[in-house]
XYZ file of C-alpha atoms in Angstrom:
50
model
C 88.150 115.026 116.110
C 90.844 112.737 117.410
C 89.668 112.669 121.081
C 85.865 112.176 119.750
C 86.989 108.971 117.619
C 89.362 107.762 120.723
C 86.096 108.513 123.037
C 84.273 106.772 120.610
C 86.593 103.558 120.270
C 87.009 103.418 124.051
C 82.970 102.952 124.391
C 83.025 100.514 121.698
C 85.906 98.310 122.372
C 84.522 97.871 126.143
C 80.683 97.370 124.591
C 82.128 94.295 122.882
C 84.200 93.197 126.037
C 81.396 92.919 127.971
C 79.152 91.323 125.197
C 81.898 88.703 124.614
C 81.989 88.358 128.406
C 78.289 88.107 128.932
C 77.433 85.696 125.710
C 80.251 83.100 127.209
C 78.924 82.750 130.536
C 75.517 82.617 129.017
C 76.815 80.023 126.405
C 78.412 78.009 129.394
C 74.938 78.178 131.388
C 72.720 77.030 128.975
C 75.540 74.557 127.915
C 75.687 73.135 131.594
C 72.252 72.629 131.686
C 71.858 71.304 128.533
C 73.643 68.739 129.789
C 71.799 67.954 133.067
C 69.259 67.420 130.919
C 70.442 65.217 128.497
C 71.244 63.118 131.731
C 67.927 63.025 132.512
C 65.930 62.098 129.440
C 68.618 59.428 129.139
C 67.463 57.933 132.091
C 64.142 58.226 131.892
C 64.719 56.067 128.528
C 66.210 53.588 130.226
C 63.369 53.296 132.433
C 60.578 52.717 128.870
C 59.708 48.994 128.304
C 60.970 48.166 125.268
């Protein structure tokens, strides 16, 4: 019973690491080019007659 629950924690502990892992580099993509894009409708903007 012990080794099943240690088995058991072992899988679960590294299923979160590599959620964690994989949500912040997903998180910092989306974040990065969120901003390139921000860039780039604020210059089109600045482009519009007023």
């Amino acid at each position: 019973m012990n080794q099943t629950l240690s088995t058991f924690l072992k899988i679960a502990v590294t299923a979160m690491c590599i959620g964690i892992l994989l949500f912040g580099v997903g998180y910092a993509m989306v974040n990065t080019e969120a901003d390139a894009y921000e860039v780039q409708i604020e210059g089109v903007q600045a482009d519009l007659p007023q």
